[in-house]
CSV table of C-alpha atoms in Angstrom, one decimal:
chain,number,residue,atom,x,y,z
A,1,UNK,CA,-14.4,10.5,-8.2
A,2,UNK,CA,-11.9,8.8,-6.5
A,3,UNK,CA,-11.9,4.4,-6.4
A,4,UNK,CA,-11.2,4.9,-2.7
A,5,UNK,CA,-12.9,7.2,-0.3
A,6,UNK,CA,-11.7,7.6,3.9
A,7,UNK,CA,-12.1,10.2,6.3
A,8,UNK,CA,-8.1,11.5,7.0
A,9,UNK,CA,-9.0,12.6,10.4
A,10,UNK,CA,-7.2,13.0,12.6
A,11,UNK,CA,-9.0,11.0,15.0
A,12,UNK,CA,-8.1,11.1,18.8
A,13,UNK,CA,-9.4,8.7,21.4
A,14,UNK,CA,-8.6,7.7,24.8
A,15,UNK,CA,-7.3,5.1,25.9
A,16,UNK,CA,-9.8,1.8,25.8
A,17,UNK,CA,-12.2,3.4,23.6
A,18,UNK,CA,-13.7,1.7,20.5
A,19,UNK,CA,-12.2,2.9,17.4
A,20,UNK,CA,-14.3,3.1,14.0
A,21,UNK,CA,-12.1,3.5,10.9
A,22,UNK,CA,-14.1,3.6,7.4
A,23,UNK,CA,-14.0,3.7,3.7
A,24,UNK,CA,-16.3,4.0,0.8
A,25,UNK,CA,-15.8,2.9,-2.8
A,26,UNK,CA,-16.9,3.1,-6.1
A,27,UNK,CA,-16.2,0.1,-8.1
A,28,UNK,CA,-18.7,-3.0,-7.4
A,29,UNK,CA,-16.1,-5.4,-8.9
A,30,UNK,CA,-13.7,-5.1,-6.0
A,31,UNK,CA,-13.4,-8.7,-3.6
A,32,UNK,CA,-11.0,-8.5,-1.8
A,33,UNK,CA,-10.2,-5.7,0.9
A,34,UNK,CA,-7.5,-5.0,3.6
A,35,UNK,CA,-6.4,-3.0,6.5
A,36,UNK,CA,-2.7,-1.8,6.7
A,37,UNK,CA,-1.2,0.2,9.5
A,38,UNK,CA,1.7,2.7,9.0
A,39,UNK,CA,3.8,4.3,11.8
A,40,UNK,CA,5.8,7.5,11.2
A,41,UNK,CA,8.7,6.4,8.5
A,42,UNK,CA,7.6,3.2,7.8
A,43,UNK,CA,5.9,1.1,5.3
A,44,UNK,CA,2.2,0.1,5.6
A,45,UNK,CA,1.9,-3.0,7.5
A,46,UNK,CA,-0.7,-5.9,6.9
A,47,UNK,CA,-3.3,-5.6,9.8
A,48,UNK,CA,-7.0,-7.5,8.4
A,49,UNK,CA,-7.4,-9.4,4.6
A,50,UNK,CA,-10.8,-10.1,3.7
A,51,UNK,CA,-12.9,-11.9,1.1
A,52,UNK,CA,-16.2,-10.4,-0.4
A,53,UNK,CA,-18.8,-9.5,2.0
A,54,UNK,CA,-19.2,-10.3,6.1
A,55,UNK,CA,-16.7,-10.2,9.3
A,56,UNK,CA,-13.3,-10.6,10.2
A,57,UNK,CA,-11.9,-11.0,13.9
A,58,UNK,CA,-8.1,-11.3,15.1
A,59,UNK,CA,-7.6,-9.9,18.8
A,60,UNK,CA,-8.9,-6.5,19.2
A,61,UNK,CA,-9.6,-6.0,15.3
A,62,UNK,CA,-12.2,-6.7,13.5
A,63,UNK,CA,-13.1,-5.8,9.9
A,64,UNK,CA,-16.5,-5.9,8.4
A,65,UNK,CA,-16.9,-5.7,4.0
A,66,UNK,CA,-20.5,-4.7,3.2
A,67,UNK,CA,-19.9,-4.8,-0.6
A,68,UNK,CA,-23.9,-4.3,-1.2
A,69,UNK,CA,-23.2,-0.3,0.3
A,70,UNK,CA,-20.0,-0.4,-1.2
A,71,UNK,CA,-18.4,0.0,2.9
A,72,UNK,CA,-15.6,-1.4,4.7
A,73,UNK,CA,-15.2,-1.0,8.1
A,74,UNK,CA,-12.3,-1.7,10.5
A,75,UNK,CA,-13.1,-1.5,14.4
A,76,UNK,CA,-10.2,-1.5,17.4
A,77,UNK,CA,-11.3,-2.7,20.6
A,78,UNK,CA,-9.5,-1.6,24.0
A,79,UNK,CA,-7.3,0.9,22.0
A,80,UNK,CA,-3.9,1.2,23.1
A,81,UNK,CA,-1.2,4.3,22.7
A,82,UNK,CA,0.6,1.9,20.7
A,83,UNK,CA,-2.6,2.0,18.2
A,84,UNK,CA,-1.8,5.3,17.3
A,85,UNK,CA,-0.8,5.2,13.6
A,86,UNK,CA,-2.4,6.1,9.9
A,87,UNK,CA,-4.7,3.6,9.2
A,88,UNK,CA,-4.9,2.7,5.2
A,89,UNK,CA,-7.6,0.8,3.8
A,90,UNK,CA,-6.8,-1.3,0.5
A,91,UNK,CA,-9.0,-3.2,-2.2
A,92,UNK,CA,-8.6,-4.9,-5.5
A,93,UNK,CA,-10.5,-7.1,-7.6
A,94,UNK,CA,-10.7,-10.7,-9.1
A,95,UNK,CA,-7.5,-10.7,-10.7
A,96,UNK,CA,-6.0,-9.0,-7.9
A,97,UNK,CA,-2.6,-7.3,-9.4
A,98,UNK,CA,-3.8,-4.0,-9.2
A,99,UNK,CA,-5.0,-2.3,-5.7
A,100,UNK,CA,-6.2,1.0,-5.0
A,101,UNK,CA,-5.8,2.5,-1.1
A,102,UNK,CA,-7.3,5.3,0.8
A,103,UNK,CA,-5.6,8.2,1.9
A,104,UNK,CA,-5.3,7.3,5.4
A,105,UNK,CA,-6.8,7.9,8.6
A,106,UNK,CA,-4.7,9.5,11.3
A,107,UNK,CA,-5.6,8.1,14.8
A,108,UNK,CA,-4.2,9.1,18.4
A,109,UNK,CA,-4.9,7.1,21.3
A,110,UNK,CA,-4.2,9.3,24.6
A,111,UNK,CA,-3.4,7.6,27.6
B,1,UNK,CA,14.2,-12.3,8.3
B,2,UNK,CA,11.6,-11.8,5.5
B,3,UNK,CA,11.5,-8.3,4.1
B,4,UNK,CA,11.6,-5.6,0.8
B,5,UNK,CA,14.6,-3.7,1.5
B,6,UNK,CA,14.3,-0.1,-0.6
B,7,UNK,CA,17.4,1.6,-1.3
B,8,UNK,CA,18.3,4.5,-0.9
B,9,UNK,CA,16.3,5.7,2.3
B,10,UNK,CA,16.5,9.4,1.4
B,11,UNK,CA,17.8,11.2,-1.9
B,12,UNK,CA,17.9,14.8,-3.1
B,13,UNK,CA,18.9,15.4,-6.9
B,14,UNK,CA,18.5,17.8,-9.7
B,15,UNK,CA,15.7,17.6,-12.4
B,16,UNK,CA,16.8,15.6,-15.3
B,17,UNK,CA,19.6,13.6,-13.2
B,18,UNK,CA,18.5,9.9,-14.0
B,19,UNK,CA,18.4,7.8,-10.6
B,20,UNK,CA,17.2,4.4,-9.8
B,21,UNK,CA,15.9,3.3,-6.4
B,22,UNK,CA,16.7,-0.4,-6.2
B,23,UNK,CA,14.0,-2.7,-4.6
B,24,UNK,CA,15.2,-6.6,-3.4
B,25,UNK,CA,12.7,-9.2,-1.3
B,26,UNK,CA,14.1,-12.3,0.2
B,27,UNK,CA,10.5,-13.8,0.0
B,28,UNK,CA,10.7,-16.0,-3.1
B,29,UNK,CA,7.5,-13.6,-4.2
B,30,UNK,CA,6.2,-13.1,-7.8
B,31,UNK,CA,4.4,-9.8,-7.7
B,32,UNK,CA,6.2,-6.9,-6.9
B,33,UNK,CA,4.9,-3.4,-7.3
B,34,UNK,CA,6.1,0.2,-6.9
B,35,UNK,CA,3.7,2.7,-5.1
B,36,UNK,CA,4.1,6.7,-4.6
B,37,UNK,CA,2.2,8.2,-1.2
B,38,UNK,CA,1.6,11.7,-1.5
B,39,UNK,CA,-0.8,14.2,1.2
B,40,UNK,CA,-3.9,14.1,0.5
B,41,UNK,CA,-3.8,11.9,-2.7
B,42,UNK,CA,-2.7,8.9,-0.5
B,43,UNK,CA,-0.8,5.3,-2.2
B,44,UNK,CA,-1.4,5.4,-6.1
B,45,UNK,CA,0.1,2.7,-8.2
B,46,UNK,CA,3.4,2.9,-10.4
B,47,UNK,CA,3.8,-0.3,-12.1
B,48,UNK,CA,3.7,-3.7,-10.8
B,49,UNK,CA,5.1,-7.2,-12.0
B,50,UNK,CA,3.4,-10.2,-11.9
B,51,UNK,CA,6.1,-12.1,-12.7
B,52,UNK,CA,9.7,-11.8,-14.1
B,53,UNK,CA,10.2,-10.4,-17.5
B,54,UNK,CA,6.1,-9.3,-16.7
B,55,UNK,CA,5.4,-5.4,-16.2
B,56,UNK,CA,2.2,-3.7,-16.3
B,57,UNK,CA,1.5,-0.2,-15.8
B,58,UNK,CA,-0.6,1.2,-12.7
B,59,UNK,CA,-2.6,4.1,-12.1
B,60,UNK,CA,0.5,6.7,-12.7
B,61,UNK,CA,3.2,5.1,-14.6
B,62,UNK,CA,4.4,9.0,-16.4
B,63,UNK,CA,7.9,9.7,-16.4
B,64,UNK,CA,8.8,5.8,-14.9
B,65,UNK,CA,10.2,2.8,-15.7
B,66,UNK,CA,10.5,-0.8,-14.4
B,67,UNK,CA,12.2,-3.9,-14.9
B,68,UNK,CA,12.1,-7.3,-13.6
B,69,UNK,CA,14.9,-9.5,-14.8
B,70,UNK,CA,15.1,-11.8,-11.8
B,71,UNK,CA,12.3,-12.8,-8.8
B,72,UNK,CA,14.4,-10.5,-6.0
B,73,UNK,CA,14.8,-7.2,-7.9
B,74,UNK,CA,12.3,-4.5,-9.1
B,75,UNK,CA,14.2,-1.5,-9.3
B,76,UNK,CA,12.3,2.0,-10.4
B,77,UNK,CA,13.8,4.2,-13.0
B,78,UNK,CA,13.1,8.0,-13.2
B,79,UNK,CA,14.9,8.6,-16.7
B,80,UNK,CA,14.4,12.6,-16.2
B,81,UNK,CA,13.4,13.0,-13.3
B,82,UNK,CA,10.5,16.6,-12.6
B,83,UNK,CA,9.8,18.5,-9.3
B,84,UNK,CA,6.3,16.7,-9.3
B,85,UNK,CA,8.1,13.3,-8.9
B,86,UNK,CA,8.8,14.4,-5.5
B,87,UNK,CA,7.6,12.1,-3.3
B,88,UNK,CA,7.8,9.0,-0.6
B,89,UNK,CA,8.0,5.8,-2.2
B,90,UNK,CA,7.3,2.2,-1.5
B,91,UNK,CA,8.2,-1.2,-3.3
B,92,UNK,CA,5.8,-4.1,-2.3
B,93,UNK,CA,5.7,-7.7,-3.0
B,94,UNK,CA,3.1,-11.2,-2.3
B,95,UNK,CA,3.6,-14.5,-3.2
B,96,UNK,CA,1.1,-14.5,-5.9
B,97,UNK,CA,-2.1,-13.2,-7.5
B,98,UNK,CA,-2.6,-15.7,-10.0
B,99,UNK,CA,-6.4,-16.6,-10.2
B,100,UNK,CA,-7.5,-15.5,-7.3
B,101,UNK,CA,-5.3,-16.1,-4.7
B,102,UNK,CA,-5.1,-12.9,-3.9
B,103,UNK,CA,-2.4,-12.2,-1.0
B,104,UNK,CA,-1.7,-9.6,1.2
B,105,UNK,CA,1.3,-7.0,0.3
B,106,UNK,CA,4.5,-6.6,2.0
B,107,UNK,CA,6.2,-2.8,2.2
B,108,UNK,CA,9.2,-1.9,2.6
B,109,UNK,CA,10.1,1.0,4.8
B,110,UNK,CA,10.3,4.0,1.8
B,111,UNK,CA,12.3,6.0,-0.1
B,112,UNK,CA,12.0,9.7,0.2
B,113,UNK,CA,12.9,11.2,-3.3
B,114,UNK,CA,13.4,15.2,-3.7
B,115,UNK,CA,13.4,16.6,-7.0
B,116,UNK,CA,14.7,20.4,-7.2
């Protein structure tokens, strides 16, 4: 069983839908979880970094950690075309030097 | 400008040809890490430093080698290189993970290694 679970999609929305991007996991002593976008030939970008359980806003994102269903979620309000991009959820625990990613969602927001 | 700058970009070579893929952040960052992406099996974990002269295997460290001997540099060494080592690469750094202060990774923007 993988560490990391998450749906690869694709996923295709219009434009100023809600997105819902998740991931499951396995091991209870992850605490700390994040959200990284990649674009075509580039390197995942920082998008949400959370602490144990509860919510996260900044603009349209906001991440939610339920850590007693072992679930992250990561939601996009008003999507935009320029949204469109693999979405990669990360986590690692306490001592933080080791981190284990999905394999990526592939959204498309159509305008 | 702050970033992890991956060189080279693209290289195709020959199985058993040792190469090195240099990695350099401008960040003043202790922990640097190497990553592989691959379809389906998405980022898995080379080897990552916590500090210089500190390296520590990841999830699949086979058939690498690391070495930090200053803060900048992490370069990845593939001493005989396979057609399984084919893949897109990343170097990543954070200011630190010491005791829990745990921060956020920054990528560079890959290197996409053929092995024939």
């Amino acid at each position: 069983q993988k560490e990391v679970e998450q749906d690869p999609g694709p996923l295709s929305v219009p434009e100023g839908a809600i997105v819902s991007l998740n991931c499951t996991y396995s091991n209870s002593a992850f605490q700390y979880f994040m959200w990284y976008r990649q674009y075509s030939r580039k390197g995942p970008e920082l998008l949400m970094y959370t602490y144990s359980s509860g919510n996260k806003e900044d603009g349209r994102f906001t991440a939610q950690v339920d850590k007693s269903s072992k679930y992250i979620s990561l939601f996009i309000r008003d999507s935009q075309p320029s949204d469109s991009a693999t979405y990669l959820c990360a986590m690692s625990g306490r001592t933080g030097n080791q981190f284990y990613f999905g394999t990526g969602t592939s959204l498309t927001v159509i305008p | 400008e702050a970033q992890v700058t991956q060189n080279p970009r693209y290289l195709i070579t020959v199985t058993g040809k040792k190469l090195t893929v240099t990695c350099s952040q401008n960040m003043n960052h202790e922990y640097m890490s190497w990553y592989r992406q691959d379809p389906g099996l998405g980022l898995r974990q080379i080897y990552y430093s916590m500090n210089v002269e500190v390296t520590d295997k990841g999830d699949v460290p086979e058939g690498y080698k690391v070495s930090r001997k200053e803060k900048r540099n992490f370069p990845l060494i593939l001493e005989s290189p396979s057609p399984n080592q084919t893949s897109l690469y990343f170097c990543a750094s954070s200011l630190s993970v010491r005791g829990g202060s745990n921060q956020p990774q920054h990528f560079g923007d890959g290197t996409r290694l053929s092995i024939l």
